[in-house]
Coordinates of C-alpha atoms in Angstrom, one line a residue:
X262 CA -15.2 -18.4 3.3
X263 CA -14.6 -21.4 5.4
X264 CA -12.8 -23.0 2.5
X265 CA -10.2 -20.1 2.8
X266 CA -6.8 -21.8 1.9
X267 CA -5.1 -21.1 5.4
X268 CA -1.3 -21.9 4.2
X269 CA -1.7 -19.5 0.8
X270 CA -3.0 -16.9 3.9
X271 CA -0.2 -17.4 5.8
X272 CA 2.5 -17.3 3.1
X273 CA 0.8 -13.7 2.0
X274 CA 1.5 -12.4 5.1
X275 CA 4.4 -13.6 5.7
X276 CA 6.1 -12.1 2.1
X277 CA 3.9 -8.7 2.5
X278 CA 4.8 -8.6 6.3
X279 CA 8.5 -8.7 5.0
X280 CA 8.0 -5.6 2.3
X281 CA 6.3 -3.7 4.4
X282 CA 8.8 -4.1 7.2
X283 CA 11.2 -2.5 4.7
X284 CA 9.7 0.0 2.9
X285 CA 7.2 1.3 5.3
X286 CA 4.3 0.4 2.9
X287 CA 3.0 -2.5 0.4
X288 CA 1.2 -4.8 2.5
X289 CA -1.8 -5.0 0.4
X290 CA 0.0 -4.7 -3.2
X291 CA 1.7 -7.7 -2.6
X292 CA -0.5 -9.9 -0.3
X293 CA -3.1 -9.4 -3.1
X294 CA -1.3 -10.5 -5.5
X295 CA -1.5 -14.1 -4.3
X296 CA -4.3 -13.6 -2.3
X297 CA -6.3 -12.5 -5.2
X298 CA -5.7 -15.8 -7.1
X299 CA -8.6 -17.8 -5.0
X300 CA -9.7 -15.3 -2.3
X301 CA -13.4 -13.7 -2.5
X302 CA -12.5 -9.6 -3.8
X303 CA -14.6 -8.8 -0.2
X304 CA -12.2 -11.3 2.0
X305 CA -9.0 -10.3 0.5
X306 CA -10.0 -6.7 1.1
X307 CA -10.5 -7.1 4.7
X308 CA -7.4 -9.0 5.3
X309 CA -5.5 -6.4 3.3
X310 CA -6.1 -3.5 5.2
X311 CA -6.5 -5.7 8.9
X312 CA -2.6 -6.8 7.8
X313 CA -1.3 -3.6 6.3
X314 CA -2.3 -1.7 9.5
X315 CA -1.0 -4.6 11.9
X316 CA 2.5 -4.1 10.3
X317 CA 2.3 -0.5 10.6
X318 CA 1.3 -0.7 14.1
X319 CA 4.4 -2.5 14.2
X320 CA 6.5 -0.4 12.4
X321 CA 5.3 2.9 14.2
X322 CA 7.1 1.2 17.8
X323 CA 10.0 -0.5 15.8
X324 CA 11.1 2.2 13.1
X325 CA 11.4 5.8 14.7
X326 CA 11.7 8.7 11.9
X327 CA 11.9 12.5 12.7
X328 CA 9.6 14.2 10.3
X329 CA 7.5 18.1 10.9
X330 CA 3.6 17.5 11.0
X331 CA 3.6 19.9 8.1
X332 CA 5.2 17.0 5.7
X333 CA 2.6 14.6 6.7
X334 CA -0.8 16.3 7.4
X335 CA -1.2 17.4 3.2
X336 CA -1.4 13.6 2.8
X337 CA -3.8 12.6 5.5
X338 CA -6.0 15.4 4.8
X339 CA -6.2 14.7 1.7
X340 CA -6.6 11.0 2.2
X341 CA -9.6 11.5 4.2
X342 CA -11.3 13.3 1.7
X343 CA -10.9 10.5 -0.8
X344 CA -12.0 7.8 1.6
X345 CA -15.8 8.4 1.7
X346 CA -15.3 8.1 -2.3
X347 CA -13.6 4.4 -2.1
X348 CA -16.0 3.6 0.3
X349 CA -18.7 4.8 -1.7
X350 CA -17.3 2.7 -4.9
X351 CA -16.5 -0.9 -3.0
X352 CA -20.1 -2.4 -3.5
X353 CA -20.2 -1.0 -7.1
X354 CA -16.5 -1.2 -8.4
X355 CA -15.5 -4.1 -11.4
X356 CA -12.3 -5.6 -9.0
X357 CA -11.0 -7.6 -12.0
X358 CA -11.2 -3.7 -14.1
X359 CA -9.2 -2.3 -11.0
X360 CA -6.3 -4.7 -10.2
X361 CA -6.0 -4.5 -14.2
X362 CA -5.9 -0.9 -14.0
X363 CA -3.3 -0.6 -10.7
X364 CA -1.8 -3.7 -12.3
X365 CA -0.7 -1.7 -15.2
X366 CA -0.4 1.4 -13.7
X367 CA 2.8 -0.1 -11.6
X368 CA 3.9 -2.5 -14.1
X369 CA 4.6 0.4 -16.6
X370 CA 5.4 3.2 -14.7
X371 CA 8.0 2.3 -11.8
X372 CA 10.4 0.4 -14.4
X373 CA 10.9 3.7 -15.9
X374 CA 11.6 5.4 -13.1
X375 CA 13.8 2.5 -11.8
X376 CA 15.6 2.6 -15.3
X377 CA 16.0 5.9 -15.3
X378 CA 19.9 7.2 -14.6
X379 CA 18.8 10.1 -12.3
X380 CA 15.4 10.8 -11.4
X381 CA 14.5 14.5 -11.3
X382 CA 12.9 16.2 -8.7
X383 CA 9.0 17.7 -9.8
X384 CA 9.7 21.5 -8.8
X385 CA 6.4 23.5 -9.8
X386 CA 4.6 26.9 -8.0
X387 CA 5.8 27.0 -4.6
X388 CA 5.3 25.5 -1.6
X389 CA 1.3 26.0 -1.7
X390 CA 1.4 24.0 -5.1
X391 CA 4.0 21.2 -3.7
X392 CA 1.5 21.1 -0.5
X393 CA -1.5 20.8 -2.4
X394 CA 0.3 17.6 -4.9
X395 CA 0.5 16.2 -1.7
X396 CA -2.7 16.2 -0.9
X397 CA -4.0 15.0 -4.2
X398 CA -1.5 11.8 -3.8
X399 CA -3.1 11.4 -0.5
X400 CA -6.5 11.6 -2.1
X401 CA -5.4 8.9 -4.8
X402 CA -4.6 7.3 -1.9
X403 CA -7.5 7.5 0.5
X404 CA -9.8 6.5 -2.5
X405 CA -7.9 3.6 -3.2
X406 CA -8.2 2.4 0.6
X407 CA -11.4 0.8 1.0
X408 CA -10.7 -1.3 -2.2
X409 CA -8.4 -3.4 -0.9
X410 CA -6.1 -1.4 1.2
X411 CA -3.7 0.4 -1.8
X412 CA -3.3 3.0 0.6
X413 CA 0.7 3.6 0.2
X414 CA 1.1 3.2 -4.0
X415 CA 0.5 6.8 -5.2
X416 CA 1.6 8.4 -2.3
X417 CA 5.1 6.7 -2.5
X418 CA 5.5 7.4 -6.4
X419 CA 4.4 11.3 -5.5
X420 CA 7.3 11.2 -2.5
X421 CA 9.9 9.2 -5.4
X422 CA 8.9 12.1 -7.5
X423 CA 9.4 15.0 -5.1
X424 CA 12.8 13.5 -4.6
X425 CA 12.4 12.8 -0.6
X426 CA 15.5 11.6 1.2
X427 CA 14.7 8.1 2.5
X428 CA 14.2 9.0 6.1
X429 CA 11.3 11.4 5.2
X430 CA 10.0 9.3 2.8
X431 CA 9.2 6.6 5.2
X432 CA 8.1 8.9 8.2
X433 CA 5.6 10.2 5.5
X434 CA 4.2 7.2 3.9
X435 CA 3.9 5.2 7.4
X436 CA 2.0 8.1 9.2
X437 CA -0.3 8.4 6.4
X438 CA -0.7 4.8 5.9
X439 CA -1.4 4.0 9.5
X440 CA -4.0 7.0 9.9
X441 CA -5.9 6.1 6.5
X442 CA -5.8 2.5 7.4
X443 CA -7.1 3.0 10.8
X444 CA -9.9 5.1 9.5
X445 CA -10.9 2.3 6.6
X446 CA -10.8 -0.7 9.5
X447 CA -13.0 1.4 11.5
X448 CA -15.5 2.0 8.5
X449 CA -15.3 -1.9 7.4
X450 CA -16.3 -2.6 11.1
X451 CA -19.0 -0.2 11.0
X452 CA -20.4 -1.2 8.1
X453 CA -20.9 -4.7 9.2
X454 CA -18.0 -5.8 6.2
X455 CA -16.3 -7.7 8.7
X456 CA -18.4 -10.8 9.5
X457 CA -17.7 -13.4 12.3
X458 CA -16.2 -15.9 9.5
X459 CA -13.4 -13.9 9.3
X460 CA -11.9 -13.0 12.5
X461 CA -10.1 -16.5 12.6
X462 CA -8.3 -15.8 9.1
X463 CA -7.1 -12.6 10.4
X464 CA -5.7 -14.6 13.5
X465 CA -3.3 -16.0 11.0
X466 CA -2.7 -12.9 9.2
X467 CA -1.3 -11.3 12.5
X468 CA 0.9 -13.7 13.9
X469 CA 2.2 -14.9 10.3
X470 CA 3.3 -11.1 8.9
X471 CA 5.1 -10.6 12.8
X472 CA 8.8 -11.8 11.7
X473 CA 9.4 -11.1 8.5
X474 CA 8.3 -7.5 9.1
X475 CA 10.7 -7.5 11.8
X476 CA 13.3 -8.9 9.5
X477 CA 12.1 -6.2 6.9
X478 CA 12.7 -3.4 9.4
X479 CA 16.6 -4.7 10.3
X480 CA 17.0 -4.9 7.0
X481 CA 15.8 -1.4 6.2
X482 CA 18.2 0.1 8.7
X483 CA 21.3 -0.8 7.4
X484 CA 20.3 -0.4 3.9
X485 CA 21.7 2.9 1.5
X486 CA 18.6 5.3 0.2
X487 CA 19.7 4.2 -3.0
X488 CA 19.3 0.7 -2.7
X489 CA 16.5 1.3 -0.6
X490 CA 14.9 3.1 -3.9
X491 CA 15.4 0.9 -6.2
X492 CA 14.1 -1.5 -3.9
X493 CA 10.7 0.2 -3.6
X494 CA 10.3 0.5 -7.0
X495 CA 11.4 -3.1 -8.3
X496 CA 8.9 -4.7 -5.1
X497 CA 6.2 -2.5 -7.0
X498 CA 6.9 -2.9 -10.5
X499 CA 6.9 -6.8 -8.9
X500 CA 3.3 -6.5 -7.7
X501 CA 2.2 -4.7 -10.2
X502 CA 3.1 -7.5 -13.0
X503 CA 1.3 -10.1 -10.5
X504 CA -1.8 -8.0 -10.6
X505 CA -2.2 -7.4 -13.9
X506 CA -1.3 -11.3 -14.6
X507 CA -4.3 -12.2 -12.6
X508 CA -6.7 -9.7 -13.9
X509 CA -5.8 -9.3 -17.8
X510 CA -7.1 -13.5 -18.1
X511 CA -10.4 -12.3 -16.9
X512 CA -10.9 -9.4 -18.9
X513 CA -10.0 -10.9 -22.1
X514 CA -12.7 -13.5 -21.2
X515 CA -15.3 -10.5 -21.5

């Protein structure tokens, strides 16, 4: 851990700081994917979450959204019923099978919804239906926390889906994100996940993801909601192709 490259660190940050800063969520997705090159799974996890929810502490004072508590609280309730589950599954999960699996998963799925001419809006049973695919999304989510701080992902593809107008969007994915990353830090600290050798990596993390997410969130605010979707969705599709780059090696190895 000592042998931690500090400059491939920094420049993680630094390009996840700047996505986050402009769509509200992402951190993680792409940090990992350079991170995950030559950083232990456990490391890269904790320096995931530690920077996603630094840049959304960030956000939350920079980038102001309206948004009802109703739109928000399906998703965090839901999130914190699926954390104990990723929390449960860090020690035990295959990392190499679950970057493949979110690898693909992105890779496949957000090109056709970029490519698609107009995107249709899910409309199924009501509001108590609508509420409780929100809370599923925010399960997904939760779940997918604690390993490696995919906290954003399924939620944003469920609020694409839905057909939220960009303001909303964002309100909901950075509340959720900041609630459900606050809640894994907390458990990794717990835990005893977070060990002395790492506090000084996550002193570069901090400072390192500070301007470009700055620069993401100027950039955000003068940007069009469609530009801003297609965006989202190429930065995922983006991440996604990195992830499964580094995993599918590996598993063909087996």
């Amino acid at each position: 851990m000592t042998d931690a490259p500090i400059l491939l660190i920094a420049i993680g940050a630094a390009f996840a700081g700047f996505v986050q800063g402009l769509s509200g969520f992402g951190f993680s997705l792409c940090a990992l994917s350079l991170w995950a090159w030559t950083l232990d799974p456990e490391l890269a996890a904790v320096l995931s979450v530690f920077g996603a929810l630094t840049g959304q502490l960030l956000a939350a004072f920079a980038v102001r959204r309206g948004f009802e508590a109703k739109d928000v609280l399906p998703f965090i309730a839901g999130g914190l019923l699926g954390l104990p589950l990723g929390l449960w599954l860090l020690p035990h999960v295959d990392t190499v099978v679950f970057r493949g699996f979110v690898g693909t998963l992105l890779a496949v799925w957000c090109p056709l919804m970029l490519l698609s001419p107009r995107l249709p809006r899910l409309r199924f049973g009501g509001p108590i239906a609508n509420r409780l695919g929100d809370a599923l999304a925010g399960a997904a989510g939760g779940a997918m926390g604690p390993l490696g701080g995919f906290t954003g992902a399924v939620p944003t593809l469920w609020c694409t889906l839905r057909g939220y107008e960009r303001d909303l969007q964002r309100a909901v994915v950075q509340n959720f994100n900041l609630a459900i990353l606050a809640v894994t830090m907390a458990s990794y600290l717990a835990s005893g996940m977070v060990r002395p050798a790492m506090w000084p990596l996550m002193a570069v993390v901090a400072p390192a993801l500070l301007l470009p997410a700055l620069l993401g969130m100027k950039v955000y605010v003068g940007i069009s909601p469609l530009a801003f979707r297609n965006i989202v969705l190429t930065l995922l599709t983006a991440s996604g192709i990195a992830m499964l780059a580094n995993a599918l090696p590996q598993l063909l190895r087996r």
